[in-house]
Amino acid sequence: LSVLLAKLTITVSLNPTKSTKFPSNCRQGFVCDRKSALVSAAVSIFPVIWGMPLTASARAPGSSDVAEAVAQIRDASADLRKLSQNWSEYAVINAEGRAGDNTVGARRILGGVAPQAGSAAIEMAKATPLYRIDGAFNAVRKYAIDADDGSWGSNLDLDTFEDIGERLLFAIQKADGDFYSVVFAAKGTTQLTNIYRETKKQVDQGIIDFDKMLDLLKIAG
């Protein structure tokens, strides 16, 4: 854990701004089936680091760096909380009874509008912590499985961590799918209001689950 803390401290100084059962709608490695998903401030792990409003460390998609992964989880939690706090900016119904123009902004926060590879994907990962958050979960999972006895990774309640990760991916993908679908919804404030209400529930549940995940990481340390 001291190594992880040291790495995170460096990140702050450089950038101050078991076999597991998976549900039927998920594939191993925390990659949930999008079709199944569509049918449905920050908590502190180390006060000196986790209380700071930082953007995600540049965890390149596919990277297994656990320090960057933990930083990304922390920042993703903060971004989801900001989305909830600024909900009225995104869940808009215009005078014509249609979704407003900022649904793409919400989807960008949720990681649903992003390049899939290359340097552009890395830059998106810096600015949008929720983009490819499944990779961060996988990096922590791999570290915990391979961790030496007595390390924080070996102390992590991995089963609970994975359960929370699956719920988070479902909630994030469901919210992203809802913000996509409202653009094509039939005109009518009632329908859109109901969609936005259900989407807000997913976002707020995601905030609760991120808090639980960060608590698990804190306990492990």
Coordinates of N, CA and C in Angstrom, one line a residue:
L1 N 0.8 -1.2 0.0 CA 0.0 0.0 0.0 C 0.9 1.3 0.0
S2 N 2.0 1.2 0.7 CA 2.9 2.4 0.7 C 3.4 2.7 -0.7
V3 N 3.6 1.7 -1.5 CA 4.0 1.9 -2.9 C 2.9 2.6 -3.7
L4 N 1.7 2.2 -3.5 CA 0.5 2.8 -4.2 C 0.4 4.2 -3.7
L5 N 0.6 4.5 -2.4 CA 0.5 5.9 -1.9 C 1.5 6.7 -2.4
A6 N 2.7 6.2 -2.6 CA 3.8 7.0 -3.1 C 3.6 7.3 -4.6
K7 N 3.0 6.4 -5.3 CA 2.7 6.6 -6.8 C 1.6 7.7 -6.9
L8 N 0.6 7.6 -6.0 CA -0.5 8.6 -6.1 C 0.0 10.0 -5.7
T9 N 1.0 10.0 -4.7 CA 1.5 11.3 -4.3 C 2.3 11.9 -5.5
I10 N 3.0 11.1 -6.2 CA 3.7 11.6 -7.4 C 2.7 12.2 -8.4
T11 N 1.6 11.5 -8.6 CA 0.6 11.9 -9.5 C 0.0 13.3 -9.1
V12 N -0.2 13.5 -7.8 CA -0.7 14.7 -7.3 C 0.3 15.9 -7.6
S13 N 1.5 15.6 -7.4 CA 2.5 16.7 -7.5 C 2.7 17.1 -9.0
L14 N 2.5 16.1 -9.9 CA 2.7 16.4 -11.3 C 1.5 17.0 -11.9
N15 N 0.3 16.7 -11.4 CA -0.9 17.1 -12.0 C -1.9 17.7 -10.9
P16 N -1.7 18.9 -10.5 CA -2.5 19.4 -9.4 C -3.9 19.7 -9.9
T17 N -4.3 20.1 -10.9 CA -5.7 20.3 -11.2 C -6.5 19.0 -10.8
K18 N -9.8 -16.7 -7.1 CA -10.6 -17.0 -6.9 C -11.5 -17.1 -8.1
S19 N -12.0 -17.7 -8.5 CA -13.0 -17.7 -9.6 C -14.1 -16.8 -9.2
T20 N -14.7 -16.2 -10.1 CA -15.8 -15.3 -9.8 C -17.0 -15.6 -10.7
K21 N -18.2 -15.5 -10.1 CA -19.4 -15.7 -10.9 C -19.9 -14.4 -11.4
F22 N -20.2 -14.3 -12.7 CA -20.6 -13.1 -13.3 C -22.1 -13.3 -13.7
P23 N -22.9 -12.2 -13.6 CA -24.3 -12.4 -14.0 C -24.4 -12.6 -15.5
S24 N -25.6 -13.1 -15.9 CA -25.7 -13.5 -17.3 C -25.6 -12.4 -18.2
N25 N -25.8 -11.1 -17.8 CA -25.7 -10.0 -18.7 C -24.3 -9.4 -18.7
C26 N -23.3 -10.1 -18.1 CA -21.9 -9.6 -18.1 C -21.0 -10.7 -18.6
R27 N -19.9 -10.3 -19.2 CA -18.8 -11.2 -19.6 C -17.7 -11.0 -18.6
Q28 N -16.9 -12.1 -18.4 CA -15.8 -12.0 -17.4 C -14.9 -10.8 -17.7
G29 N -14.4 -10.1 -16.7 CA -13.6 -9.0 -16.9 C -14.3 -7.7 -16.8
F30 N -15.6 -7.7 -16.3 CA -16.4 -6.5 -16.1 C -16.8 -5.9 -17.3
V31 N -16.9 -6.5 -18.5 CA -17.4 -5.9 -19.7 C -18.8 -6.4 -19.8
C32 N -19.8 -5.5 -19.5 CA -21.2 -5.9 -19.5 C -21.7 -5.8 -20.9
D33 N -22.7 -6.7 -21.2 CA -23.4 -6.7 -22.5 C -24.3 -5.4 -22.6
R34 N -24.0 -4.6 -23.5 CA -24.7 -3.3 -23.6 C -26.2 -3.4 -23.8
K35 N -26.6 -4.4 -24.6 CA -28.0 -4.6 -24.8 C -28.7 -4.9 -23.5
S36 N -28.1 -5.7 -22.7 CA -28.7 -6.0 -21.4 C -28.7 -4.8 -20.5
A37 N -27.7 -4.0 -20.6 CA -27.6 -2.8 -19.7 C -28.7 -1.8 -20.1
L38 N -29.0 -1.7 -21.4 CA -29.9 -0.7 -21.9 C -31.3 -1.0 -21.4
V39 N -31.6 -2.3 -21.1 CA -33.0 -2.6 -20.6 C -33.1 -2.2 -19.1
S40 N -32.4 -1.8 -18.7 CA -32.5 -1.3 -17.3 C -32.4 0.3 -17.2
A41 N -18.0 15.1 -1.6 CA -17.7 14.8 -2.9 C -17.0 13.8 -2.7
A42 N -16.4 13.6 -3.1 CA -15.6 12.4 -3.2 C -15.4 11.8 -1.9
V43 N -15.3 10.4 -1.8 CA -15.0 9.7 -0.6 C -13.5 9.6 -0.5
S44 N -13.0 9.6 0.7 CA -11.5 9.7 0.9 C -10.9 8.4 1.3
I45 N -9.9 8.0 0.5 CA -9.2 6.8 0.9 C -7.9 7.2 1.6
F46 N -7.3 8.3 1.2 CA -6.1 8.9 1.9 C -6.4 10.4 1.9
P47 N -6.7 11.0 3.0 CA -7.1 12.4 3.1 C -6.2 13.4 2.3
V48 N -4.9 13.2 2.4 CA -4.0 14.1 1.8 C -4.1 14.1 0.3
I49 N -4.6 13.0 -0.3 CA -4.7 12.8 -1.8 C -6.1 12.9 -2.2
W50 N -6.9 12.1 -1.6 CA -8.3 11.8 -2.1 C -9.2 13.0 -2.0
G51 N -8.9 14.0 -1.2 CA -9.8 15.1 -1.1 C -9.6 16.1 -2.2
M52 N -8.6 16.0 -3.0 CA -8.3 17.0 -4.0 C -9.1 16.7 -5.3
P53 N -9.6 17.8 -5.9 CA -10.4 17.6 -7.2 C -9.5 17.5 -8.4
L54 N -8.9 16.3 -8.6 CA -8.0 16.1 -9.7 C -8.7 15.4 -10.9
T55 N -8.2 15.6 -12.1 CA -8.7 14.8 -13.2 C -8.0 13.5 -13.1
A56 N -8.5 12.5 -13.8 CA -7.9 11.2 -13.8 C -6.5 11.1 -14.2
S57 N -5.7 10.3 -13.6 CA -4.4 10.1 -14.1 C -4.5 9.4 -15.5
A58 N -3.5 9.6 -16.3 CA -3.6 9.1 -17.7 C -3.5 7.6 -17.7
R59 N -4.5 6.9 -17.3 CA -4.4 5.4 -17.4 C -4.8 5.1 -18.8
A60 N -3.8 4.8 -19.6 CA -4.1 4.4 -21.0 C -5.0 3.2 -21.1
P61 N -6.0 3.2 -21.9 CA -6.8 2.0 -22.1 C -6.0 0.8 -22.2
G62 N -6.2 -0.2 -21.4 CA -5.5 -1.4 -21.4 C -4.4 -1.5 -20.4
S63 N -4.0 -0.3 -19.8 CA -3.0 -0.3 -18.8 C -3.4 -1.0 -17.5
S64 N -2.5 -1.7 -16.9 CA -2.8 -2.4 -15.6 C -2.2 -1.7 -14.4
D65 N -1.7 -0.5 -14.6 CA -1.1 0.3 -13.5 C -2.1 0.5 -12.4
V66 N -1.9 -0.1 -11.2 CA -2.9 -0.1 -10.2 C -3.1 1.3 -9.5
A67 N -2.0 2.0 -9.4 CA -2.1 3.4 -8.9 C -2.9 4.3 -9.7
E68 N -2.7 4.2 -11.0 CA -3.6 5.0 -12.0 C -5.0 4.5 -11.9
A69 N -5.2 3.2 -11.8 CA -6.6 2.7 -11.7 C -7.3 3.2 -10.5
V70 N -6.7 3.2 -9.3 CA -7.3 3.6 -8.1 C -7.6 5.1 -8.2
A71 N -6.7 5.9 -8.8 CA -6.9 7.3 -9.0 C -8.1 7.5 -10.0
Q72 N -8.2 6.7 -11.0 CA -9.3 6.8 -11.9 C -10.7 6.5 -11.3
I73 N -10.7 5.5 -10.4 CA -11.9 5.2 -9.7 C -12.3 6.4 -8.8
R74 N -11.4 6.9 -8.1 CA -11.7 8.1 -7.3 C -12.2 9.3 -8.1
D75 N -11.6 9.5 -9.2 CA -12.0 10.7 -10.0 C -13.4 10.4 -10.7
A76 N -13.6 9.1 -11.1 CA -14.9 8.7 -11.7 C -16.0 9.0 -10.7
S77 N -15.8 8.6 -9.5 CA -16.8 8.9 -8.4 C -17.1 10.3 -8.3
A78 N -16.1 11.2 -8.4 CA -16.3 12.6 -8.3 C -17.1 13.1 -9.5
D79 N -16.8 12.6 -10.7 CA -17.5 13.1 -11.9 C -18.9 12.7 -11.9
L80 N -19.2 11.5 -11.4 CA -20.6 11.0 -11.4 C -21.4 11.9 -10.4
R81 N -20.8 12.3 -9.3 CA -21.4 13.1 -8.3 C -21.7 14.5 -8.9
K82 N -20.8 15.0 -9.7 CA -21.0 16.3 -10.3 C -22.1 16.3 -11.3
L83 N -22.2 15.2 -12.0 CA -23.3 15.0 -13.0 C -24.7 15.1 -12.2
S84 N -24.7 14.4 -11.1 CA -26.0 14.4 -10.3 C -26.3 15.9 -9.8
Q85 N -25.2 16.5 -9.3 CA -25.4 17.9 -8.8 C -25.8 18.9 -9.8
N86 N -25.4 18.7 -11.0 CA -25.7 19.6 -12.1 C -26.8 19.0 -13.1
W87 N -27.6 18.2 -12.5 CA -28.6 17.4 -13.3 C -29.4 18.3 -14.2
S88 N -29.8 19.4 -13.7 CA -30.8 20.3 -14.5 C -30.1 20.8 -15.8
E89 N -28.8 20.8 -15.9 CA -28.1 21.2 -17.1 C -28.2 20.2 -18.2
Y90 N -28.5 18.9 -17.8 CA -28.4 17.9 -18.8 C -29.8 17.3 -19.1
A91 N -30.6 17.1 -18.0 CA -32.0 16.5 -18.2 C -33.0 17.6 -18.5
V92 N -32.8 18.1 -19.8 CA -33.6 19.3 -20.2 C -34.7 18.8 -21.2
I93 N -35.9 19.5 -21.0 CA -37.0 19.3 -22.0 C -37.3 20.7 -22.6
N94 N -37.1 20.8 -23.9 CA -37.3 22.1 -24.5 C -38.8 22.5 -24.7
A95 N -39.0 23.7 -25.2 CA -40.4 24.2 -25.4 C -41.2 23.3 -26.3
E96 N -40.5 22.5 -27.2 CA -41.2 21.7 -28.1 C -41.5 20.3 -27.5
G97 N -41.2 20.1 -26.3 CA -41.4 18.8 -25.6 C -40.4 17.7 -26.0
R98 N -39.2 18.2 -26.4 CA -38.2 17.2 -26.8 C -36.9 17.4 -25.9
A99 N -36.0 16.4 -25.9 CA -34.8 16.5 -25.1 C -34.0 17.7 -25.5
G100 N -33.3 18.3 -24.6 CA -32.5 19.4 -24.8 C -31.2 19.1 -25.6
D101 N -30.4 20.0 -25.8 CA -29.2 19.9 -26.6 C -28.0 19.3 -25.9
N102 N -28.0 19.1 -24.6 CA -26.9 18.8 -23.8 C -26.8 17.3 -23.4
T103 N -27.6 16.5 -24.0 CA -27.6 15.1 -23.7 C -26.2 14.5 -24.0
V104 N -25.6 15.0 -25.1 CA -24.2 14.5 -25.5 C -23.2 14.9 -24.4
G105 N -23.4 16.0 -23.7 CA -22.6 16.4 -22.6 C -22.6 15.4 -21.5
A106 N -23.8 14.9 -21.2 CA -24.0 13.9 -20.1 C -23.4 12.6 -20.6
R107 N -23.6 12.2 -21.8 CA -23.0 11.0 -22.3 C -21.4 11.1 -22.3
R108 N -20.9 12.3 -22.6 CA -19.5 12.4 -22.5 C -18.9 12.2 -21.1
I109 N -19.6 12.7 -20.1 CA -19.2 12.5 -18.7 C -19.3 11.0 -18.4
L110 N -20.3 10.3 -18.9 CA -20.5 8.9 -18.6 C -19.6 8.0 -19.4
G111 N -18.8 8.6 -20.3 CA -17.9 7.8 -21.1 C -18.4 7.2 -22.3
G112 N -19.7 7.6 -22.7 CA -20.3 7.0 -23.8 C -20.0 7.6 -25.2
V113 N -19.4 8.8 -25.1 CA -19.0 9.4 -26.4 C -17.5 9.6 -26.4
A114 N -16.8 8.7 -27.0 CA -15.3 8.8 -26.9 C -14.7 7.9 -27.9
P115 N -13.5 8.3 -28.4 CA -12.7 7.4 -29.3 C -12.3 6.1 -28.7
Q116 N -12.2 5.1 -29.4 CA -11.9 3.8 -28.9 C -10.5 3.4 -28.8
A117 N -9.6 4.1 -29.5 CA -8.2 3.7 -29.5 C -7.3 4.9 -29.8
G118 N -6.0 4.6 -29.6 CA -5.0 5.6 -30.0 C -4.8 6.7 -29.0
S119 N -4.0 7.7 -29.4 CA -3.7 8.8 -28.5 C -5.0 9.6 -28.1
A120 N -6.0 9.7 -29.0 CA -7.2 10.4 -28.7 C -7.9 9.7 -27.5
A121 N -7.9 8.4 -27.5 CA -8.5 7.6 -26.4 C -7.8 7.9 -25.1
I122 N -6.5 8.0 -25.1 CA -5.7 8.3 -23.9 C -6.1 9.7 -23.4
E123 N -6.2 10.7 -24.3 CA -6.5 12.0 -23.9 C -7.9 12.1 -23.3
M124 N -8.8 11.3 -23.9 CA -10.2 11.2 -23.4 C -10.2 10.6 -22.0
A125 N -9.3 9.6 -21.7 CA -9.3 9.0 -20.4 C -8.8 10.0 -19.4
K126 N -7.9 10.9 -19.8 CA -7.5 12.0 -18.8 C -8.7 12.9 -18.4
A127 N -9.5 13.2 -19.4 CA -10.5 14.2 -19.2 C -11.8 13.6 -18.7
T128 N -12.0 12.3 -18.9 CA -13.3 11.6 -18.6 C -13.0 10.4 -17.9
P129 N -12.9 10.4 -16.5 CA -12.6 9.2 -15.7 C -13.5 8.0 -15.9
L130 N -14.8 8.3 -16.2 CA -15.7 7.2 -16.4 C -15.5 6.4 -17.7
Y131 N -14.8 7.0 -18.6 CA -14.5 6.3 -19.9 C -13.6 5.1 -19.6
R132 N -14.0 3.9 -20.0 CA -13.3 2.7 -19.8 C -13.0 2.4 -18.3
I133 N -13.9 2.8 -17.4 CA -13.7 2.5 -16.0 C -13.6 1.0 -15.7
D134 N -14.2 0.2 -16.6 CA -14.0 -1.2 -16.5 C -12.6 -1.7 -16.5
G135 N -11.7 -0.9 -17.2 CA -10.3 -1.2 -17.2 C -9.7 -1.0 -15.9
A136 N -10.1 0.1 -15.2 CA -9.6 0.3 -13.8 C -10.0 -0.7 -12.9
F137 N -11.3 -1.2 -13.0 CA -11.7 -2.3 -12.1 C -10.9 -3.5 -12.3
N138 N -10.6 -3.8 -13.6 CA -9.8 -5.0 -13.9 C -8.4 -4.9 -13.4
A139 N -7.8 -3.7 -13.5 CA -6.5 -3.5 -13.0 C -6.4 -3.8 -11.5
V140 N -7.4 -3.3 -10.7 CA -7.4 -3.6 -9.3 C -7.6 -5.0 -9.0
R141 N -8.5 -5.6 -9.8 CA -8.8 -7.1 -9.6 C -7.6 -7.9 -9.8
K142 N -6.8 -7.6 -10.9 CA -5.6 -8.4 -11.2 C -4.6 -8.2 -10.1
Y143 N -4.4 -6.9 -9.7 CA -3.5 -6.7 -8.6 C -3.8 -7.5 -7.3
A144 N -5.1 -7.5 -7.0 CA -5.5 -8.2 -5.8 C -5.3 -9.7 -5.9
I145 N -5.6 -10.3 -7.1 CA -5.4 -11.7 -7.3 C -3.9 -12.1 -7.1
D146 N -3.0 -11.2 -7.7 CA -1.6 -11.5 -7.7 C -0.8 -11.0 -6.4
A147 N -1.5 -10.3 -5.5 CA -0.9 -9.6 -4.4 C -0.2 -10.6 -3.4
D148 N 0.9 -10.2 -2.9 CA 1.5 -11.0 -1.8 C 0.7 -10.9 -0.5
D149 N 0.8 -11.9 0.3 CA 0.1 -11.9 1.6 C 0.6 -10.7 2.4
G150 N -0.4 -10.1 3.1 CA -0.1 -8.9 3.9 C -0.1 -7.6 3.2
S151 N -0.2 -7.6 1.9 CA -0.3 -6.3 1.1 C -1.8 -5.9 1.1
W152 N -2.0 -4.6 0.7 CA -3.4 -4.2 0.7 C -4.2 -4.9 -0.3
G153 N -3.6 -5.4 -1.4 CA -4.3 -6.1 -2.4 C -4.8 -7.4 -1.9
S154 N -4.0 -8.1 -1.0 CA -4.5 -9.4 -0.4 C -5.6 -9.2 0.6
N155 N -5.7 -7.9 1.2 CA -6.7 -7.6 2.2 C -8.0 -7.2 1.5
L156 N -8.0 -6.9 0.3 CA -9.2 -6.4 -0.4 C -10.3 -7.5 -0.5
D157 N -11.5 -7.2 -0.1 CA -12.6 -8.1 -0.3 C -13.0 -8.1 -1.7
L158 N -12.4 -9.0 -2.5 CA -12.5 -9.0 -3.9 C -13.9 -9.4 -4.4
D159 N -14.5 -10.3 -3.7 CA -15.9 -10.7 -4.2 C -16.8 -9.5 -4.1
T160 N -16.7 -8.8 -3.0 CA -17.6 -7.6 -2.9 C -17.2 -6.5 -3.9
F161 N -15.9 -6.3 -4.1 CA -15.4 -5.4 -5.1 C -16.0 -5.7 -6.4
E162 N -15.9 -6.9 -6.8 CA -16.4 -7.3 -8.2 C -17.9 -7.1 -8.3
D163 N -18.7 -7.5 -7.2 CA -20.1 -7.3 -7.2 C -20.5 -5.8 -7.4
I164 N -19.8 -4.9 -6.7 CA -20.0 -3.5 -6.8 C -19.6 -3.0 -8.2
G165 N -18.5 -3.5 -8.8 CA -18.1 -3.1 -10.1 C -19.1 -3.5 -11.2
E166 N -19.7 -4.7 -11.0 CA -20.7 -5.1 -12.0 C -21.9 -4.2 -11.9
R167 N -22.4 -3.8 -10.7 CA -23.5 -2.9 -10.5 C -23.2 -1.5 -11.1
L168 N -22.0 -1.1 -10.9 CA -21.6 0.2 -11.4 C -21.6 0.3 -13.0
L169 N -21.0 -0.8 -13.6 CA -21.0 -0.8 -15.0 C -22.4 -0.8 -15.6
F170 N -23.3 -1.6 -15.0 CA -24.7 -1.6 -15.4 C -25.3 -0.2 -15.3
A171 N -25.2 0.4 -14.1 CA -25.8 1.7 -13.9 C -25.2 2.8 -14.9
I172 N -23.9 2.8 -15.1 CA -23.3 3.8 -16.0 C -23.8 3.6 -17.4
Q173 N -23.8 2.3 -17.9 CA -24.2 2.0 -19.3 C -25.7 2.3 -19.4
K174 N -26.5 2.0 -18.4 CA -27.9 2.2 -18.5 C -28.2 3.7 -18.6
A175 N -27.5 4.5 -17.8 CA -27.7 6.0 -17.8 C -27.2 6.5 -19.2
D176 N -26.1 6.1 -19.7 CA -25.6 6.5 -21.0 C -26.7 6.1 -22.1
G177 N -27.2 4.9 -22.0 CA -28.2 4.5 -23.0 C -29.5 5.3 -22.9
D178 N -29.9 5.7 -21.7 CA -31.0 6.5 -21.5 C -30.8 7.9 -22.1
F179 N -29.7 8.5 -21.9 CA -29.4 9.8 -22.5 C -29.3 9.8 -24.0
Y180 N -29.0 8.6 -24.5 CA -29.0 8.4 -26.0 C -30.4 8.3 -26.5
S181 N -31.2 7.5 -25.8 CA -32.6 7.2 -26.2 C -33.5 8.4 -26.2
V182 N -33.3 9.3 -25.3 CA -34.2 10.5 -25.2 C -34.2 11.3 -26.4
V183 N -33.1 11.3 -27.2 CA -33.1 12.1 -28.4 C -34.1 11.6 -29.4
F184 N -34.4 10.3 -29.3 CA -35.4 9.7 -30.3 C -36.7 9.5 -29.7
A185 N -36.9 9.9 -28.5 CA -38.2 9.7 -27.8 C -39.3 10.6 -28.5
A186 N -40.5 10.0 -28.5 CA -41.6 10.8 -29.1 C -41.8 12.1 -28.3
K187 N -42.3 13.1 -29.0 CA -42.6 14.4 -28.3 C -43.5 14.2 -27.1
G188 N -43.2 14.7 -26.0 CA -44.0 14.7 -24.8 C -43.2 14.8 -23.6
T189 N -43.6 15.7 -22.7 CA -42.9 16.0 -21.5 C -43.0 14.8 -20.5
T190 N -44.1 14.1 -20.5 CA -44.3 13.1 -19.6 C -43.4 11.9 -19.8
Q191 N -43.2 11.5 -21.0 CA -42.3 10.4 -21.3 C -40.9 10.8 -21.0
L192 N -40.4 11.9 -21.4 CA -39.1 12.4 -21.1 C -38.8 12.5 -19.6
T193 N -39.8 13.1 -18.9 CA -39.6 13.2 -17.5 C -39.4 11.9 -16.8
N194 N -40.2 10.9 -17.2 CA -40.0 9.6 -16.7 C -38.7 8.9 -17.0
I195 N -38.2 9.1 -18.2 CA -36.9 8.6 -18.6 C -35.8 9.3 -17.7
Y196 N -35.9 10.6 -17.6 CA -34.9 11.3 -16.9 C -34.9 10.9 -15.4
R197 N -36.1 10.7 -14.9 CA -36.2 10.3 -13.5 C -35.5 8.9 -13.2
E198 N -35.8 8.0 -14.1 CA -35.2 6.7 -14.0 C -33.6 6.7 -14.2
T199 N -33.2 7.6 -15.1 CA -31.8 7.8 -15.3 C -31.1 8.3 -14.1
K200 N -31.8 9.3 -13.4 CA -31.2 9.9 -12.2 C -31.1 8.9 -11.1
K201 N -32.0 7.9 -11.1 CA -31.9 6.8 -10.1 C -30.6 6.0 -10.3
Q202 N -30.3 5.7 -11.6 CA -29.1 5.0 -11.9 C -27.9 5.7 -11.5
V203 N -27.8 7.0 -11.8 CA -26.7 7.8 -11.4 C -26.5 7.9 -9.9
D204 N -27.6 8.1 -9.2 CA -27.5 8.2 -7.7 C -27.1 6.9 -7.1
Q205 N -27.6 5.8 -7.7 CA -27.2 4.5 -7.2 C -25.7 4.3 -7.5
G206 N -25.2 4.8 -8.6 CA -23.8 4.6 -8.9 C -22.9 5.4 -8.0
I207 N -23.4 6.6 -7.5 CA -22.6 7.3 -6.5 C -22.5 6.5 -5.2
I208 N -23.6 5.9 -4.8 CA -23.6 5.1 -3.6 C -22.6 4.0 -3.7
D209 N -22.6 3.3 -4.9 CA -21.8 2.1 -5.1 C -20.3 2.6 -5.2
F210 N -20.0 3.7 -5.8 CA -18.6 4.2 -5.8 C -18.1 4.5 -4.4
D211 N -19.0 5.0 -3.6 CA -18.7 5.3 -2.2 C -18.3 3.9 -1.5
K212 N -19.1 2.9 -1.7 CA -18.8 1.6 -1.1 C -17.5 1.0 -1.6
M213 N -17.2 1.2 -2.9 CA -16.0 0.7 -3.5 C -14.8 1.4 -2.9
L214 N -14.9 2.7 -2.7 CA -13.8 3.5 -2.1 C -13.6 3.1 -0.7
D215 N -14.7 2.8 0.0 CA -14.6 2.3 1.4 C -13.8 1.0 1.5
L216 N -14.1 0.1 0.5 CA -13.4 -1.2 0.5 C -11.9 -1.0 0.3
L217 N -11.6 -0.1 -0.6 CA -10.1 0.2 -0.8 C -9.5 0.8 0.4
K218 N -10.2 1.6 1.1 CA -9.7 2.2 2.3 C -9.5 1.1 3.4
I219 N -10.5 0.3 3.6 CA -10.4 -0.8 4.6 C -9.2 -1.7 4.3
A220 N -9.0 -2.0 3.0 CA -7.9 -2.9 2.6 C -6.6 -2.3 3.0
G221 N -6.5 -1.0 3.0 CA -5.2 -0.4 3.3 C -4.9 -0.2 4.7

